Coordinates of C-alpha atoms (C1' of nucleotides) in Angstrom, one line a residue:
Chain A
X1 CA 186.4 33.9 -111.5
X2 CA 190.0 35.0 -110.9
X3 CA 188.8 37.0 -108.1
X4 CA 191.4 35.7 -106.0
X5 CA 194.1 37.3 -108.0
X6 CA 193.0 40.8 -107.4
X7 CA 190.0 41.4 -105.0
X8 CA 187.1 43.4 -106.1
X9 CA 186.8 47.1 -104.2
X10 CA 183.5 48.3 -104.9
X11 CA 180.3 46.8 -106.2
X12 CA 181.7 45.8 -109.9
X13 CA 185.7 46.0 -109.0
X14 CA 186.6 48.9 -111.8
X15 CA 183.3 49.7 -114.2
X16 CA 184.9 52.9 -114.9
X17 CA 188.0 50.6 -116.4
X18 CA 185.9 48.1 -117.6
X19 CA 183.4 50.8 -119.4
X20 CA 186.5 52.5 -121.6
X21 CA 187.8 49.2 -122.8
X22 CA 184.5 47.9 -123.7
X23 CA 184.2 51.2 -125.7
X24 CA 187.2 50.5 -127.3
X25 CA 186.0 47.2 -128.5
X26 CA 183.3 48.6 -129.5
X27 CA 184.5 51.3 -131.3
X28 CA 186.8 48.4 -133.3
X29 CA 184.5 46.4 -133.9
X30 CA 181.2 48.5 -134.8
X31 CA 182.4 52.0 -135.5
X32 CA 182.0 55.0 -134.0
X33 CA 178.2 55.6 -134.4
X34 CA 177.5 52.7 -132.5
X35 CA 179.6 53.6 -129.4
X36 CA 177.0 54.6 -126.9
X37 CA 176.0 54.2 -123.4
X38 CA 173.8 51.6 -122.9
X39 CA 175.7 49.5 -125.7
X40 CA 179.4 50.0 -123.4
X41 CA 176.7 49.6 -120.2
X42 CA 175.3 46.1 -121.3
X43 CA 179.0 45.0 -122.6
X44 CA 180.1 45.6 -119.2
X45 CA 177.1 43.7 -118.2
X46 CA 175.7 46.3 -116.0
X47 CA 172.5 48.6 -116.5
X48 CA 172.0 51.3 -118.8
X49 CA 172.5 54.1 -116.3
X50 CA 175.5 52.8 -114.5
X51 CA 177.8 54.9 -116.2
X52 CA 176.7 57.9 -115.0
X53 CA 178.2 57.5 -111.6
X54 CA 181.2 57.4 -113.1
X55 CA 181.4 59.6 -116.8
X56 CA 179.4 62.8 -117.8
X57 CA 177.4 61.8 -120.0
X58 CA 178.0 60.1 -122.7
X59 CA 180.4 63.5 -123.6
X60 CA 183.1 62.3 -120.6
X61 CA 182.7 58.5 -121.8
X62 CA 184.4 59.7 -125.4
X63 CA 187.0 61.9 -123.6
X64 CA 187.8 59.5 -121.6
X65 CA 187.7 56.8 -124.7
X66 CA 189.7 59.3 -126.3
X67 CA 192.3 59.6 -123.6
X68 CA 192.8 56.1 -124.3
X69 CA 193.4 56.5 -127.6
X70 CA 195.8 59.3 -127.7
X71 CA 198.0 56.8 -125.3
X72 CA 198.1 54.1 -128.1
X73 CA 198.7 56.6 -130.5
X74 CA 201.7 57.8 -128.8
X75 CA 203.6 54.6 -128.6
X76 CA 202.4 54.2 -132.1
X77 CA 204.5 57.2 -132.7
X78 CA 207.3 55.7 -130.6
X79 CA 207.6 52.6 -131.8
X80 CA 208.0 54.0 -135.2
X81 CA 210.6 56.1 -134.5
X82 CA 212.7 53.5 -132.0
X83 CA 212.7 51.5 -135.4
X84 CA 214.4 54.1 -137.1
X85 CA 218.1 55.3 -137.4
X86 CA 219.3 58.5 -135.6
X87 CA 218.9 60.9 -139.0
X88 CA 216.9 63.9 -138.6
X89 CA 215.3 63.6 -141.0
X90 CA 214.3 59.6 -140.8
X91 CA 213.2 60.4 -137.2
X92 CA 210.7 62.7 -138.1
X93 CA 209.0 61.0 -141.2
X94 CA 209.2 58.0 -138.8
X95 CA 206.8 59.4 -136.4
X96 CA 204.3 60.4 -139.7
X97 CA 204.7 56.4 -140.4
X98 CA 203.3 55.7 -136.5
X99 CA 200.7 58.7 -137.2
X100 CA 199.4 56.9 -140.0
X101 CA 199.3 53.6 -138.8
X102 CA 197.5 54.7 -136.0
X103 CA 195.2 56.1 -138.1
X104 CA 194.4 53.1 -140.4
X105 CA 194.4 50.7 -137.4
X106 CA 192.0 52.7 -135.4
X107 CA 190.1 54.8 -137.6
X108 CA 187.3 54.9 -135.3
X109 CA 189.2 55.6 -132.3
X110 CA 191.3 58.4 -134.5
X111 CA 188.4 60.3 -135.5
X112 CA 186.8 60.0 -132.5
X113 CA 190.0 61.2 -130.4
X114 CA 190.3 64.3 -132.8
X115 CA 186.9 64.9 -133.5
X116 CA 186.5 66.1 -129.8
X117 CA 187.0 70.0 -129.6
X118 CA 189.9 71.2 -127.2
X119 CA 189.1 74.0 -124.7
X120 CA 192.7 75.5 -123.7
X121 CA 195.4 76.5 -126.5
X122 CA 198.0 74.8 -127.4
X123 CA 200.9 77.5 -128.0
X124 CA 200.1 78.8 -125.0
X125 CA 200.4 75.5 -122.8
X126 CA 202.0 72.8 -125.4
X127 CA 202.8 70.5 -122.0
X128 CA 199.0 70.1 -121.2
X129 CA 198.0 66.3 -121.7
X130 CA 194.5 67.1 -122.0
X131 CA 195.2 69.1 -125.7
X132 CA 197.2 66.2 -127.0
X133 CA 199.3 63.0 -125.3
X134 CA 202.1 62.7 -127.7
X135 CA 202.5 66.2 -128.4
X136 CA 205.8 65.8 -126.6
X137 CA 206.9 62.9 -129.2
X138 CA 206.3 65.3 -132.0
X139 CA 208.0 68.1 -129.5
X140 CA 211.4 66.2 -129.6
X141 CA 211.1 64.8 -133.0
X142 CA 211.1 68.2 -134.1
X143 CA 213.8 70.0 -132.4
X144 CA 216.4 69.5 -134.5
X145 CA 214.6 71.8 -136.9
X146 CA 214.5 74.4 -134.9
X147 CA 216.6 77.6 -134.8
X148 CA 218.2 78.5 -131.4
X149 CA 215.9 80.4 -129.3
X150 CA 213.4 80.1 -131.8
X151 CA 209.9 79.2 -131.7
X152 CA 209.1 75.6 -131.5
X153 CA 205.7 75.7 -132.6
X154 CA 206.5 77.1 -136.1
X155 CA 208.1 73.8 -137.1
X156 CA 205.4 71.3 -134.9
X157 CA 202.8 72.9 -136.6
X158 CA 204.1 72.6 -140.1
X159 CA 204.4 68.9 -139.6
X160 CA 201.2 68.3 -137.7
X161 CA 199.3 70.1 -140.4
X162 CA 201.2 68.6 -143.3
X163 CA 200.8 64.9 -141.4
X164 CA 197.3 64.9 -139.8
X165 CA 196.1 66.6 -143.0
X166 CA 197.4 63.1 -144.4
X167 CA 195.5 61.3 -142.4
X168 CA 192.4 63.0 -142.3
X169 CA 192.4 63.1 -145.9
X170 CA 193.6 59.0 -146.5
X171 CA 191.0 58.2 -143.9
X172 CA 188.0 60.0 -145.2
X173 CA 189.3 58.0 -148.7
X174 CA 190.0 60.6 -151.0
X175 CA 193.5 59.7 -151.4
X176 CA 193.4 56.0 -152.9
X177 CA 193.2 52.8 -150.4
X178 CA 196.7 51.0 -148.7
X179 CA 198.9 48.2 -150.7
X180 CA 201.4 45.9 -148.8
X181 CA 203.6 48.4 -150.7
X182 CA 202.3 51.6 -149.6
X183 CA 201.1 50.8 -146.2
X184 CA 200.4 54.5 -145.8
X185 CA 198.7 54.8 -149.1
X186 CA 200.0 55.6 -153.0
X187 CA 201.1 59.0 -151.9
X188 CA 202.4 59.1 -148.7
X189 CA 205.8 59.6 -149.5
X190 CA 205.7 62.4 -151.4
X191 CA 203.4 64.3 -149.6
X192 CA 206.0 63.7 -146.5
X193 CA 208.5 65.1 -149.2
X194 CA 207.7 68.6 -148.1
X195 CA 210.0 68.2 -145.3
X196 CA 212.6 67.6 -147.0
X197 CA 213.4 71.1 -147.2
X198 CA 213.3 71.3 -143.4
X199 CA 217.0 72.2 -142.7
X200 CA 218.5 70.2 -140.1
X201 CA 219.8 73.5 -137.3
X202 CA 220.8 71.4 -134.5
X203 CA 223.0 68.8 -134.2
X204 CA 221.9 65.2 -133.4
Chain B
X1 CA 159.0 69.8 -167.3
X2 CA 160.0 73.0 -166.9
X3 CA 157.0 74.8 -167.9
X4 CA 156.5 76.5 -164.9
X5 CA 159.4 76.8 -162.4
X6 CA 157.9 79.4 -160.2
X7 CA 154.8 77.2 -159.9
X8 CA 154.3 74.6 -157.4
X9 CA 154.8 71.3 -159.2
X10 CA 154.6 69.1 -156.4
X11 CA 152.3 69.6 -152.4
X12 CA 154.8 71.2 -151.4
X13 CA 156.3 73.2 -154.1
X14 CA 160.3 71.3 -154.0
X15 CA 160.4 70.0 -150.6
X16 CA 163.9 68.5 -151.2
X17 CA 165.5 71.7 -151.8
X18 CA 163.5 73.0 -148.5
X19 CA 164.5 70.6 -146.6
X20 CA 168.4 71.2 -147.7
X21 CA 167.8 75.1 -147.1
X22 CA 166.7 74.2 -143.5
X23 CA 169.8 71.9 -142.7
X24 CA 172.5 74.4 -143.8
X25 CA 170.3 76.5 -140.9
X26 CA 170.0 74.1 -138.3
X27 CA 173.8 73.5 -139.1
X28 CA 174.8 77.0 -138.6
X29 CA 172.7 77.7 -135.7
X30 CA 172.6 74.7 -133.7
X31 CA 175.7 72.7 -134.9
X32 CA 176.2 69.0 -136.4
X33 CA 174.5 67.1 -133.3
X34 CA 171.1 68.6 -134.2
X35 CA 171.2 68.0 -137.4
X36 CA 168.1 65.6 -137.8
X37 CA 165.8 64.3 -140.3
X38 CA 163.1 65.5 -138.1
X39 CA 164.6 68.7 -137.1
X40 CA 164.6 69.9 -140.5
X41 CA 161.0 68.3 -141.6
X42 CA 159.9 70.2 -138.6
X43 CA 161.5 73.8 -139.6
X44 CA 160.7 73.3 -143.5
X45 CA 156.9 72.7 -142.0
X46 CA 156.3 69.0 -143.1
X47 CA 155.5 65.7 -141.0
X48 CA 158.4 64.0 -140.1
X49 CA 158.5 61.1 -142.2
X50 CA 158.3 63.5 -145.3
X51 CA 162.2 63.9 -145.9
X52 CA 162.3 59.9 -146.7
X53 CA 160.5 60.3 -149.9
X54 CA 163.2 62.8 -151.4
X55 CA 166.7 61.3 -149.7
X56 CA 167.8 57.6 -148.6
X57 CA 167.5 58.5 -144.7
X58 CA 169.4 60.8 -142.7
X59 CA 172.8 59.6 -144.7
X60 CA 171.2 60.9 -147.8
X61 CA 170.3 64.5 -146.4
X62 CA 173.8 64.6 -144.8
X63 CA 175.1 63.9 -148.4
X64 CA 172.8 66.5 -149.8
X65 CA 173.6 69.5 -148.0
X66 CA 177.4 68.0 -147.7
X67 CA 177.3 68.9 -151.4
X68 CA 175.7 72.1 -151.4
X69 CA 178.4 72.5 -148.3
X70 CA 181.1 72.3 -151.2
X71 CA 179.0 75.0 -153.7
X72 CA 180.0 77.5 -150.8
X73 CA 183.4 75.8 -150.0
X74 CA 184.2 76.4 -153.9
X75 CA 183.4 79.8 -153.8
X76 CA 185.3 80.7 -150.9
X77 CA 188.3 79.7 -152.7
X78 CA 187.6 81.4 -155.6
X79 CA 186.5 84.8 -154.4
X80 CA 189.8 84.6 -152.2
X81 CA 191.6 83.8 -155.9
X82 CA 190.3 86.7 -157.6
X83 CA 191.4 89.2 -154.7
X84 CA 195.1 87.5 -155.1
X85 CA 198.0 88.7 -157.8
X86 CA 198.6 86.9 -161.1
X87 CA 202.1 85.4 -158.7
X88 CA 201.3 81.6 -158.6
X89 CA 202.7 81.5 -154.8
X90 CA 199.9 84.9 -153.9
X91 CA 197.0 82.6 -155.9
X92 CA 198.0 79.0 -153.9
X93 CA 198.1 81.2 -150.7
X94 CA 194.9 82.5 -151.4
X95 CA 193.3 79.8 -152.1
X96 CA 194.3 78.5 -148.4
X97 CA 193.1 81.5 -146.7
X98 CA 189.8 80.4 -148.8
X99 CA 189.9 77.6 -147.3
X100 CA 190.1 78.2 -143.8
X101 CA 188.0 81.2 -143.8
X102 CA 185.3 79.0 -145.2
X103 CA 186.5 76.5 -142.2
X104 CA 186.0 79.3 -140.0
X105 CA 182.9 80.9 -140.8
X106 CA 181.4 77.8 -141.1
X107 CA 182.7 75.1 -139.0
X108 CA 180.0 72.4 -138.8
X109 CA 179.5 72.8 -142.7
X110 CA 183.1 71.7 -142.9
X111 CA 183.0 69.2 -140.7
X112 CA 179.9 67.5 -141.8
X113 CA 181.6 67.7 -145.7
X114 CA 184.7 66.1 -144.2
X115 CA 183.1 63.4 -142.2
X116 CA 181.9 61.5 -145.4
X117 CA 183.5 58.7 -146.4
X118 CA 184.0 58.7 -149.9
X119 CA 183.8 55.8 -152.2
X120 CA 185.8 55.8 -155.1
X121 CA 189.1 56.8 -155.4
X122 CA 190.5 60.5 -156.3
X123 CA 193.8 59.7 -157.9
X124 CA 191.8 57.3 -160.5
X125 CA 189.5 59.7 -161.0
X126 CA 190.3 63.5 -159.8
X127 CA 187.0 65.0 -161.7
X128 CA 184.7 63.0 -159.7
X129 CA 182.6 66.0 -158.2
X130 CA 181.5 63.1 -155.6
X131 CA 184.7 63.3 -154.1
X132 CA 185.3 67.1 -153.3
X133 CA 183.5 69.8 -155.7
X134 CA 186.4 72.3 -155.6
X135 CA 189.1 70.1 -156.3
X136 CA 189.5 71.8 -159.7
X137 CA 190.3 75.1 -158.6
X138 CA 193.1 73.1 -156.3
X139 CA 194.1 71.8 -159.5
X140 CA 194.4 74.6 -161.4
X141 CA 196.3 76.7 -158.7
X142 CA 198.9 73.8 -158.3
X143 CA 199.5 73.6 -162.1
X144 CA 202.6 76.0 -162.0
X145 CA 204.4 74.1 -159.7
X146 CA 204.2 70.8 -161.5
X147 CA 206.6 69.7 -163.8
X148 CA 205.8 69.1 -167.7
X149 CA 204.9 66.1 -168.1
X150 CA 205.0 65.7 -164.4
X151 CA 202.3 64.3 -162.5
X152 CA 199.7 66.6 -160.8
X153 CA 198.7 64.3 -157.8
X154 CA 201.8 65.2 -156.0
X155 CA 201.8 68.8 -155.4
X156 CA 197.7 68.8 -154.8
X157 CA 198.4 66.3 -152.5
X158 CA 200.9 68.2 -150.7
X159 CA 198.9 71.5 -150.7
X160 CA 195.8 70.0 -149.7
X161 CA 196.9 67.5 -146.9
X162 CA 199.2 70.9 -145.4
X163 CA 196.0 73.1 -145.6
X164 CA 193.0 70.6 -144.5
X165 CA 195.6 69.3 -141.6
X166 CA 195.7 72.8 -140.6
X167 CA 191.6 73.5 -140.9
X168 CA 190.9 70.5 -139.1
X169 CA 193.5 71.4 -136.0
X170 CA 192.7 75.2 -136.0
X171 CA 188.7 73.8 -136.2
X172 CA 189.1 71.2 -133.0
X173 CA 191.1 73.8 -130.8
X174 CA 194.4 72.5 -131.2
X175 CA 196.1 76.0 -133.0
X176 CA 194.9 78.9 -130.7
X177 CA 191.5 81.1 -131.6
X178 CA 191.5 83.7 -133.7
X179 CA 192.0 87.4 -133.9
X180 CA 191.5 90.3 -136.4
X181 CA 195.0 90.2 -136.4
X182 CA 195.3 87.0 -137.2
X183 CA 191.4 85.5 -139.0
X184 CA 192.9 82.5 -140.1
X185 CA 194.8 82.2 -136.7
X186 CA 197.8 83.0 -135.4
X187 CA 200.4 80.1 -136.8
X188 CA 199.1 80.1 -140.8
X189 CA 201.2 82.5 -142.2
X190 CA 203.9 79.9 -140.6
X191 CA 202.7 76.8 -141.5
X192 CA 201.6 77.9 -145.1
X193 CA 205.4 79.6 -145.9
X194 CA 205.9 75.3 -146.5
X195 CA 204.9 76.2 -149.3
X196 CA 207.1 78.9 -150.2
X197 CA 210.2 75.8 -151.3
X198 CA 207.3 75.0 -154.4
X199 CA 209.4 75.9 -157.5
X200 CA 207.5 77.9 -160.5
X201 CA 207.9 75.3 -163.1
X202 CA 205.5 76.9 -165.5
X203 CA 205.0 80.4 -166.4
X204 CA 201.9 82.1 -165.6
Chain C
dC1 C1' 135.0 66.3 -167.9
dA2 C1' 135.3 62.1 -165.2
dT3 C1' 138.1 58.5 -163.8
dT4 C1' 142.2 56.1 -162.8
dT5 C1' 146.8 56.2 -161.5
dT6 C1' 150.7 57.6 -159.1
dA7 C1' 153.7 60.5 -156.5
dA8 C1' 153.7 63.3 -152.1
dA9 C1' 152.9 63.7 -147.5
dT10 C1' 150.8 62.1 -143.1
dT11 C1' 150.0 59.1 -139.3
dG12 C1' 151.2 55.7 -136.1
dA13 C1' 154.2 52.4 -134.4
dC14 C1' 158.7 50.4 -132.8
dA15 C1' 163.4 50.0 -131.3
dG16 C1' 167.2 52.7 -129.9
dT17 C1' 169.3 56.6 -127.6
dG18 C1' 170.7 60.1 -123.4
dT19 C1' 169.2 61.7 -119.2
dC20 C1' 167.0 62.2 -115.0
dA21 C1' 164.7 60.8 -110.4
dA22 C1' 163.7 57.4 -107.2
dC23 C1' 165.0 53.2 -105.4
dT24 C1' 167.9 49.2 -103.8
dT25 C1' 172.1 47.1 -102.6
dT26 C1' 176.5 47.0 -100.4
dA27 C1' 181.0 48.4 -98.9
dC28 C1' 183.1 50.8 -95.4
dA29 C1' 183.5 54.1 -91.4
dG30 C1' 182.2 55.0 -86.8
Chain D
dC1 C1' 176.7 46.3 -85.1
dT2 C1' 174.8 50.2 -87.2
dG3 C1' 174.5 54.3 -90.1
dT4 C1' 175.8 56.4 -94.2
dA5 C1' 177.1 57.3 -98.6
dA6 C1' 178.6 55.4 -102.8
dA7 C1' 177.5 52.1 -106.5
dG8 C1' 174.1 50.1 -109.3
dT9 C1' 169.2 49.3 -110.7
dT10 C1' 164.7 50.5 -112.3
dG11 C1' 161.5 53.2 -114.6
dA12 C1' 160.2 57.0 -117.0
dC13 C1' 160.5 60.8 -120.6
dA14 C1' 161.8 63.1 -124.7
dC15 C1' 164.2 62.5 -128.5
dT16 C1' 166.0 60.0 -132.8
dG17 C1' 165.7 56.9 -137.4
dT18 C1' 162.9 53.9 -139.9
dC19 C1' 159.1 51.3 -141.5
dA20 C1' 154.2 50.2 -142.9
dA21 C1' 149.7 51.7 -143.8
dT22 C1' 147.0 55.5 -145.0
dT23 C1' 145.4 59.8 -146.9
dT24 C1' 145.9 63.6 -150.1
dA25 C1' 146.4 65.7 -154.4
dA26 C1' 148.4 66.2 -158.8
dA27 C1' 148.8 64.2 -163.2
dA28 C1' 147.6 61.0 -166.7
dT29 C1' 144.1 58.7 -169.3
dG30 C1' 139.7 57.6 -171.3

DNA sequence: CATTTTAAATTGACAGTGTCAACTTTACAG
DNA sequence: CTGTAAAGTTGACACTGTCAATTTAAAATG
């Protein structure tokens, strides 16, 4: 094949590598029920207990699927917000646009990314990359809202609950399906009204 | 038809409502992963190919006890109603802290109710009971803060995507644990005073 | 009351699934 | 060149959902 590009290290080259994005496929193509070992095994093309010597069970294949994710969902966030103007205000229901993409492009890998229970706590360690990639995207968005030497995590929350609430909620379709004109769904705007009355406490 | 109720009408007596009875248990006791048709034929003392004669396989039963799931849900809200003021901001609070103790107490319930897809579409049709049983006592909480005339959608979808967001994230780990200090955890009072900007259009 | 009919439940089978132990292959260190 | 340990395979086991065939028992019918 194109072996000569990049030669191959071990037995396979990268299964571990090759395992997670045939999950993702998977998870794309045939939903979340059907992500399982031997089905990301034989995609691979290797036997059914080959991942083992490299996840946890079929628990560290979906956290490490779901590592995955949370990267593409940050630079969905990103992307949003690079598209938008310098306004508080836009900045922040920008990054509830990329939160919502995300979710409608990838349902499967969204529910599967936040469906996985996190150990440590957030307030107490908000850096740690295991509880949430992208946590600092919502970090930034959101520091304009905040009072000076006040706590961060009063405002984050209010917009992750009000947002992934949203989501959960568009997803699970009890809020109406998407329209070329509301690519978020019927109510997304005014449920992202409730920031408005965020007031802007730091200059841009 | 109902000329004996305490008799047994059927073999068993009403296996479906057995079989319903020992998933809420297995649910509580073991979690959502063992919740299987067999499981439950096993506890409720039939053979395990009995529960296919009384739901459409193991999606029916989760449906089944998904709705008995919202019975209970409903009733957390309202018992936390009726210990609230006659102040329309006390009632919509309570009816959070409803909602996340019921979240709380009983975390694979909730998750089970909120991992069904639902088919038809809750702005069309908000009295649907398919969609969410419960979603009238949202309704009638909201009703001060919506304008005459106005429509209803947009504050219940407000209050429920800032409340569900906040269950699902305080559910997964995201929001710290809780303490009796703090039983709906430590960041609700902050995330729920959103909802203090709602203006009282409508006298009690 | 006896017989037929039909719903309820059982049994057995099959294809998947996760997981473990034992085995084979192969890359790499010495 | 050889030994070793990692990488991958094979086979097995206990589960799971689902289906077809069968037995059981309640109800309907004569």
């Amino acid at each position: 094949m194109t072996d000569a590009i990049e030669k191959t290290p071990h037995h396979h080259g990268n299964l571990r590598a090759a395992l997670i994005e045939s999950g993702v496929s998977i998870l794309i193509e045939d939903g979340l029920s059907k992500l399982t070992l031997r089905r990301c095994a034989a995609r691979a093309g290797v036997s059914h207990a080959a991942p083992a010597h490299h996840f946890n069970g079929v628990a560290g294949l979906r956290a490490a699927i779901s590592e995955e994710g949370f990267r593409i969902f940050r630079n969905y966030m990103l992307d949003a917000r690079n598209n938008a103007g310098s306004n508080a205000h836009e900045r922040l229901k920008a990054i509830c646009r990329g939160y919502i993409y995300f979710a409608i492009d990838n349902p499967a890998l969204f529910e599967l990314a936040f469906s996985i229970k996190v150990i440590g706590d957030l307030q107490t360690k908000p850096e740690t990359d295991t509880v949430a990639v992208g946590y600092d995207v919502l970090r930034e968005t959101c520091a304009p809202f905040v009072p000076e030497n006040g706590d961060p995590f009063i405002v984050e929350s209010q917009v992750w609950s009000l947002i992934h609430g949203y989501a959960t909620l568009q997803l699970t379709g009890r809020f109406g399906g998407t329209t070329p004109e509301h690519p978020c769904g019927p109510g997304f705007d005014q449920v992202i009204s409730l920031l408005d009355h965020l007031p802007v406490l730091r200059g841009t």
